[in-house]
Short mmCIF file of C-alpha atoms and ligand atoms in Angstrom, two decimals:
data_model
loop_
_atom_site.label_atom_id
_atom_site.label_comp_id
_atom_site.label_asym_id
_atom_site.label_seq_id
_atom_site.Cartn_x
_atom_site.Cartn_y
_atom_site.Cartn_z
CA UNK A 119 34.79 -6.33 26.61
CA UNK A 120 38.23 -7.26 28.93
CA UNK A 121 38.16 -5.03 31.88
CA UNK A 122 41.98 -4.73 33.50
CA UNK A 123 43.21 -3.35 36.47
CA UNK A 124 46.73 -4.41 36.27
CA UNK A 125 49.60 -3.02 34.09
CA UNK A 126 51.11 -6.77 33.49
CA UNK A 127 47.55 -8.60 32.73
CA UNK A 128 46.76 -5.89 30.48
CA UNK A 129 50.13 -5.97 28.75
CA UNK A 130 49.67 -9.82 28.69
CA UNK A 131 46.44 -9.51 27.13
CA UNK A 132 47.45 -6.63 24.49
CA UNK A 133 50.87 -8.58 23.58
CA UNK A 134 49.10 -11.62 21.75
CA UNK A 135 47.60 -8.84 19.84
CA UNK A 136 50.50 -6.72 18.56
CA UNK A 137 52.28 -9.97 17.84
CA UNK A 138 49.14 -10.24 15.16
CA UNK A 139 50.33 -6.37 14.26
CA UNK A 140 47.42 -5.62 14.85
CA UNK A 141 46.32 -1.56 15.45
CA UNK A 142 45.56 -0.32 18.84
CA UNK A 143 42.89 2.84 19.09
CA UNK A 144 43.81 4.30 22.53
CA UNK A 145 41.09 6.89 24.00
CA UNK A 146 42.23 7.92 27.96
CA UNK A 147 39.45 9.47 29.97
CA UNK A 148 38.83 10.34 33.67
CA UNK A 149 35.53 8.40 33.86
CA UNK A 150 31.84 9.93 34.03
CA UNK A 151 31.59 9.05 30.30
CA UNK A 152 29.10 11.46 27.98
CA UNK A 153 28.99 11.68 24.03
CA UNK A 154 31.91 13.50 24.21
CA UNK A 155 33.88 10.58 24.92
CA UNK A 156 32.17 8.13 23.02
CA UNK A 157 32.76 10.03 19.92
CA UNK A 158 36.32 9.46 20.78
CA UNK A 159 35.66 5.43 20.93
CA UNK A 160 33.46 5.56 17.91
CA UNK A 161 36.45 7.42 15.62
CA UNK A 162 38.87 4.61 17.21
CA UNK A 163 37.28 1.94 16.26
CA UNK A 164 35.98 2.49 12.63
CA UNK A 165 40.17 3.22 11.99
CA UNK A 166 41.88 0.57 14.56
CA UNK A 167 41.67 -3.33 14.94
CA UNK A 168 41.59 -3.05 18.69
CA UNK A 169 39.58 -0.47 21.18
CA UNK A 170 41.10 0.26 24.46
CA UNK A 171 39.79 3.07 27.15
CA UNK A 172 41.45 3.78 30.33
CA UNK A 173 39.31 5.46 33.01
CA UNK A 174 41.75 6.85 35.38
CA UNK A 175 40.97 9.75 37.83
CA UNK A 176 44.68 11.09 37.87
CA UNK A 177 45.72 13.25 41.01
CA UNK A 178 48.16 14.74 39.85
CA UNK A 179 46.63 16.86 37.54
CA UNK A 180 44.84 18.50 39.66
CA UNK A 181 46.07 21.92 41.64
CA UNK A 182 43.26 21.64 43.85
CA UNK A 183 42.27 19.05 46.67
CA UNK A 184 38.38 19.76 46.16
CA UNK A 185 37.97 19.24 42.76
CA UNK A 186 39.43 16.23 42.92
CA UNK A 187 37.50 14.78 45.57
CA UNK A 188 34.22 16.49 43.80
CA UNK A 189 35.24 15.38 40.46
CA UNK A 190 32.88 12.46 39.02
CA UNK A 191 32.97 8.79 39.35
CA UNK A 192 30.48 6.73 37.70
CA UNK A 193 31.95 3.51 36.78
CA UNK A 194 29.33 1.35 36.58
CA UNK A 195 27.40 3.17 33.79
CA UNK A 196 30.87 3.84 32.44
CA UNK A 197 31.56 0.15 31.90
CA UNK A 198 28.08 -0.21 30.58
CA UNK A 199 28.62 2.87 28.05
CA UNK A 200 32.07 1.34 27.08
CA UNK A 201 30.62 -1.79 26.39
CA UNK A 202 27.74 -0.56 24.30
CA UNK A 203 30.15 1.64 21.97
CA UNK A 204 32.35 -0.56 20.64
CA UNK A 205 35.31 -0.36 23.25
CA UNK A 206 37.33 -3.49 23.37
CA UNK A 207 39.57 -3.27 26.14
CA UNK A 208 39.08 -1.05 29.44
CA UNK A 209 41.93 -0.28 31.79
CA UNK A 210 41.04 0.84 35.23
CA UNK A 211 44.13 0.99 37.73
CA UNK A 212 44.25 2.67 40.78
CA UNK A 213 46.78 5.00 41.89
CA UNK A 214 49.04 2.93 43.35
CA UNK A 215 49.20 0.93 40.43
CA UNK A 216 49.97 4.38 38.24
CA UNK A 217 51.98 6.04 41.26
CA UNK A 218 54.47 2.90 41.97
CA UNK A 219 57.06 5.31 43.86
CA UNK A 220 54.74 7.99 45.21
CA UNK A 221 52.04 10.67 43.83
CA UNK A 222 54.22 12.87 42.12
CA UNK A 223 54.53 14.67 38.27
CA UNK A 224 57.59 14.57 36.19
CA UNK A 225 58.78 18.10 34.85
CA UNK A 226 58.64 18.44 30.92
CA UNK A 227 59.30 21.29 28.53
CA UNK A 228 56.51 21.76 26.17
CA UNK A 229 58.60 24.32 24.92
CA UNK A 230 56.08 27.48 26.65
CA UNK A 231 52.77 25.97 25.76
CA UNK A 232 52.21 24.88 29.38
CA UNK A 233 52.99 28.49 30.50
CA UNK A 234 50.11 29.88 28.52
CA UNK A 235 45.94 30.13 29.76
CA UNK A 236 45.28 26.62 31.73
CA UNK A 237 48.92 26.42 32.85
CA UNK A 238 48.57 30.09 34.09
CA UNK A 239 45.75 29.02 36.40
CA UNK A 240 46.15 25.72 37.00
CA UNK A 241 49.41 25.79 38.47
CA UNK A 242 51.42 21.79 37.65
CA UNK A 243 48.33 20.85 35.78
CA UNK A 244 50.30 19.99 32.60
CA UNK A 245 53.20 18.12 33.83
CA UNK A 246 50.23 15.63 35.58
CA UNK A 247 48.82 15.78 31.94
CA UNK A 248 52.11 14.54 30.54
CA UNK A 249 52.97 12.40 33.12
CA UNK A 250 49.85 10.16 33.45
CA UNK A 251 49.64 10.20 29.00
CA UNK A 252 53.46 8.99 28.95
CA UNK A 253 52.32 6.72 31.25
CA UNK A 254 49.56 5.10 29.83
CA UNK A 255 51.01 5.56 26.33
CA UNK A 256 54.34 3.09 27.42
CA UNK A 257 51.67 0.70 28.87
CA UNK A 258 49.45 0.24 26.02
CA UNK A 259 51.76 1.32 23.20
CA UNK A 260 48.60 2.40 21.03
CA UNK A 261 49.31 2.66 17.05
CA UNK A 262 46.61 5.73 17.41
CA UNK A 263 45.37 8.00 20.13
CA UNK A 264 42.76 10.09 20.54
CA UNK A 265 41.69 13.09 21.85
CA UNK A 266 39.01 16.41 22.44
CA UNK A 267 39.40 19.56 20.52
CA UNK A 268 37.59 20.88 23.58
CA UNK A 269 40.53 20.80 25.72
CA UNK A 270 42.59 22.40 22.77
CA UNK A 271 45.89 23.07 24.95
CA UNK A 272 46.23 19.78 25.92
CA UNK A 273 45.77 18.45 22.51
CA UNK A 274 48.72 20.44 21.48
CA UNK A 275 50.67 19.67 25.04
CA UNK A 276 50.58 16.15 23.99
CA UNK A 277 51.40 16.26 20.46
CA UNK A 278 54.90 18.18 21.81
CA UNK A 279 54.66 15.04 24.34
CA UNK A 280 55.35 12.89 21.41
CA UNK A 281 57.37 14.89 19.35
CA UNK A 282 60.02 15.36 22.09
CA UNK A 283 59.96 11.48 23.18
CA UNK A 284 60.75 8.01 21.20
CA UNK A 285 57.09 7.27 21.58
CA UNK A 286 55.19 6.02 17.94
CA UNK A 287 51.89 7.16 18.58
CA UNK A 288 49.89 8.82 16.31
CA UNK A 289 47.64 11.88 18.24
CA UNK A 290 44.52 12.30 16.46
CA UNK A 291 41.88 15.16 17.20
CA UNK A 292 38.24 14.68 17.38
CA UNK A 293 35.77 17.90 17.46
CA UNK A 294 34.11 19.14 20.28
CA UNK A 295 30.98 17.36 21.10
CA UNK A 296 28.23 19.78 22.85
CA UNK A 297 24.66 20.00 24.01
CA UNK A 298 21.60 20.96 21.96
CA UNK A 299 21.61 24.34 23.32
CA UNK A 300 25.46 24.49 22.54
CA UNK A 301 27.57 23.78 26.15
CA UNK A 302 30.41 21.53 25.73
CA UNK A 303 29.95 18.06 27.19
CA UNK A 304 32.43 18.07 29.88
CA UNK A 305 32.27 15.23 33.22
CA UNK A 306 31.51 18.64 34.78
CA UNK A 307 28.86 19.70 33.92
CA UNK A 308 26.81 17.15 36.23
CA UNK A 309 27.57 19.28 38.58
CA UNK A 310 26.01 22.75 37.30
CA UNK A 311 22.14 23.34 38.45
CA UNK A 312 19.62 23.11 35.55
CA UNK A 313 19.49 26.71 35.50
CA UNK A 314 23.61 26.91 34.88
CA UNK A 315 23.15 24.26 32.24
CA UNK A 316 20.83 26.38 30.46
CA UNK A 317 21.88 29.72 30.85
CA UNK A 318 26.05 28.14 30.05
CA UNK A 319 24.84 28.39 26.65
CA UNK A 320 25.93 31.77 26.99
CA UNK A 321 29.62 30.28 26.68
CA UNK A 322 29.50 28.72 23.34
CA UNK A 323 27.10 32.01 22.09
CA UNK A 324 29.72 34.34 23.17
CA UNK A 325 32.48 32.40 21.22
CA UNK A 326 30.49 31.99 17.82
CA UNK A 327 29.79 35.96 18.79
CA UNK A 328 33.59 35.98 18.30
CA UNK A 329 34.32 34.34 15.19
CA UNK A 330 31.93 36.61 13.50
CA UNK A 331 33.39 39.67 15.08
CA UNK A 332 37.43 38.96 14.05
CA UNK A 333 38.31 41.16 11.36
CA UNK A 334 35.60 43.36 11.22
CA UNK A 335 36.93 45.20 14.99
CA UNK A 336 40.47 45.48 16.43
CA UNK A 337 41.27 42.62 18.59
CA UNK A 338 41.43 45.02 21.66
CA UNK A 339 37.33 45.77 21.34
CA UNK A 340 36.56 41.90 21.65
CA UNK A 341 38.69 41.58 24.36
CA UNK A 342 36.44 43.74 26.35
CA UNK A 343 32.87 43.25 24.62
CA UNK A 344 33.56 39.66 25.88
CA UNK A 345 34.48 41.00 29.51
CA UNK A 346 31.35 42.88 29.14
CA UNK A 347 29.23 39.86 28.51
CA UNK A 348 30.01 38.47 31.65
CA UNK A 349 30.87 41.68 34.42
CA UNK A 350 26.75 41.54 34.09
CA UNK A 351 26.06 38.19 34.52
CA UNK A 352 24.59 36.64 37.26
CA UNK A 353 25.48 33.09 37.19
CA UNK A 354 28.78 33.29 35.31
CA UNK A 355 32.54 34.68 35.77
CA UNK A 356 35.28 35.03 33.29
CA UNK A 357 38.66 33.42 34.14
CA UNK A 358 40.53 34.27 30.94
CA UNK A 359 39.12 34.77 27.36
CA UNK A 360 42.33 34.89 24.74
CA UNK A 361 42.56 34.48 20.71
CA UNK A 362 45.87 32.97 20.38
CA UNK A 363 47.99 31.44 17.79
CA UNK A 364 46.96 27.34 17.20
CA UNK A 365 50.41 26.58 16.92
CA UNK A 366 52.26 28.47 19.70
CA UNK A 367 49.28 28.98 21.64
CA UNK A 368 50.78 32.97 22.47
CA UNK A 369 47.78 35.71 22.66
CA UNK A 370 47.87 37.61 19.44
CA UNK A 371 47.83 41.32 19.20
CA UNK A 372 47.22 40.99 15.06
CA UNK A 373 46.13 38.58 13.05
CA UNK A 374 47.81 37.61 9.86
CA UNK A 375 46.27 35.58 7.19
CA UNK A 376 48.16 32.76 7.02
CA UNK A 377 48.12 31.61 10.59
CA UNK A 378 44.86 29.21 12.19
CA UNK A 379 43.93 31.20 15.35
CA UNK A 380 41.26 29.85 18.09
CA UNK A 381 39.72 31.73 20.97
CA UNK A 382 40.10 29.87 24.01
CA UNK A 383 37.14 30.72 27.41
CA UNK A 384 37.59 29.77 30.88
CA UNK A 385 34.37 30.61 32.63
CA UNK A 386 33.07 29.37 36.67
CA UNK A 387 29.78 28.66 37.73
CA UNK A 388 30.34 29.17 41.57
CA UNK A 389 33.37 26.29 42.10
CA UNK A 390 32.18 24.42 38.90
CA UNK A 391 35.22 25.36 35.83
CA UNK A 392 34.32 25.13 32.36
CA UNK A 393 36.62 25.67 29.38
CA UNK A 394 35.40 26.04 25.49
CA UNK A 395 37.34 27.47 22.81
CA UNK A 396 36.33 27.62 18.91
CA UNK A 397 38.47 27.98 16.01
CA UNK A 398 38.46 31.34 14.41
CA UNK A 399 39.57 30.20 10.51
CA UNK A 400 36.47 28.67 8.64
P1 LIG B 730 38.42 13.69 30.29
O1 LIG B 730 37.69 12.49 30.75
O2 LIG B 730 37.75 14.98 30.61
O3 LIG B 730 39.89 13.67 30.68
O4 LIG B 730 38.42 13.63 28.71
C1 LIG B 730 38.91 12.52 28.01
C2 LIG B 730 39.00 12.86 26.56
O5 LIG B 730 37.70 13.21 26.06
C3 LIG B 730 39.90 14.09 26.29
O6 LIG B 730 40.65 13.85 25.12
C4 LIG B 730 38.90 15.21 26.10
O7 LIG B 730 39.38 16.26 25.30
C5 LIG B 730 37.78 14.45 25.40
N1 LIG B 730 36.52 15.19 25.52
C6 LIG B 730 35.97 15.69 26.66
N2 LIG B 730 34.83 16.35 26.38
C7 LIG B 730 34.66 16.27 25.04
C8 LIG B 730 33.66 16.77 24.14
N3 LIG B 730 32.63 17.49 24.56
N4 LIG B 730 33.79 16.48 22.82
C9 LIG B 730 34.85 15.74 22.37
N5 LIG B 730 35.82 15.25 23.17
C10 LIG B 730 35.72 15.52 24.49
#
């Protein structure tokens, strides 16, 4: 495995390769690698002829100073868990190698998808989405990338990220990977207690809870059964819970039959924020 930390040496390296036309599996992560993100690798390279992962902690996604200073690094056992599941190539710049003219995000139109749920709370957090992918994507010029149903919005962000630019990628989905007792593997969740790990099963319960609810009582009534579920609990407290349109990503007030809806869940365990979100067609 070729570890870069350079733009030009790993554009050097990748070049002798596409001359080859060979295909480039792309899977961007922020580091603290689980099974999550190795699923990612593992769909990239049974489909591509080359592997890369980038493990790049980007700032400006972030709309607050604390979690990114608390956010995870682990880059040893990173490297070690690339190299063990078939990644090829492994780009790890810093910021001033990302950031050549200063820290800052570029403003896209996602055409209203980055005003809905996470861009309602996380204030900028999509235009630092866009502008470290478009990034990375014009660096490594990947045939296929891929990415987590878990973090559903910015699946979608980025497929309007492509469809609005001259970039050839393809965006490919991968489903959620989660724990036995059903939490979603998120870098995050190394920082819940044992007793939040346990009891943030609650999360994925509440959204199965959900999918076997739709239909059978009015949208309105899940809304608060689901506010319910967590005005009790002790550990847990609701940031949003929404069943929106896949495409548009709007809240619903009805659902029609020939639409795919998910319910999306924003939950915190004292500073710690997890998102989940399940889709509600079979
Ligand atoms: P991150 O390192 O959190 O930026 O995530 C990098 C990629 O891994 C993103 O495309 C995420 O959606 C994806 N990912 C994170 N957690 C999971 C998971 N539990 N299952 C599948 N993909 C995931």
């Amino acid at each position: 495995m070729k570890v870069f930390k350079t733009k030009k040496e790993l554009k050097m390296y990748l070049s002798e390769f596409r001359s080859e036309n060979a295909t480039f599996g792309f899977v961007p992560t922020m580091g603290a690698l689980h099974r999550g993100h190795l699923s990612l690798l593992h769909a990239s390279s049974k489909n591509n002829d080359l592997t890369i992962a980038s493990i790049f902690v980007n700032p400006t996604q972030f709309n607050k100073r604390e979690d990114l200073d608390n956010y995870p690094r682990t880059l040893k056992h990173d490297l070690m868990l690339l190299e063990k599941n078939l990644c090829d190539v492994v780009f790890i710049p810093s910021t001033d190698e990302i950031y050549t003219n200063g820290v800052s995000s570029q403003h896209f139109d996602f055409d209203g998808l980055e005003n809905e749920m996470e861009g309602k709370y996380r204030e900028g957090h999509f235009n630092g989405v866009g502008t470290i992918v478009k990034k990375l994507f014009e660096i490594v010029l990947p045939t296929n990338a891929y990415f987590g149903e878990k973090d559903f919005q910015q699946l979608q962000i980025i497929r309007k990220l492509v469809k609005k630019s001259t970039l050839k990628v393809n965006v490919i989905s991968c489903a959620t990977h989660r724990e036995t007792n059903g939490l979603a593997m998120s870098s995050r969740n190394s920082r819940l207690t044992s007793e939040e790990r346990d009891a943030a099963s609650i999360i994925f319960q509440i959204l199965c809870a959900v999918k076997n609810k739709i239909g059978k009582i009015p949208l309105k009534a899940i809304d608060q059964w689901v506010s319910e579920q967590f005005e009790k609990h002790p550990l847990f407290k609701l940031e949003y819970f929404t069943i929106a349109n896949e495409e548009t990503l709007k809240k619903i007030s009805e659902i029609s039959p020939q639409k795919n809806y998910r319910a999306f869940i924003a939950v915190y365990a004292r500073e710690v924020r997890l998102i989940d979100t399940i889709s509600l067609n079979s």
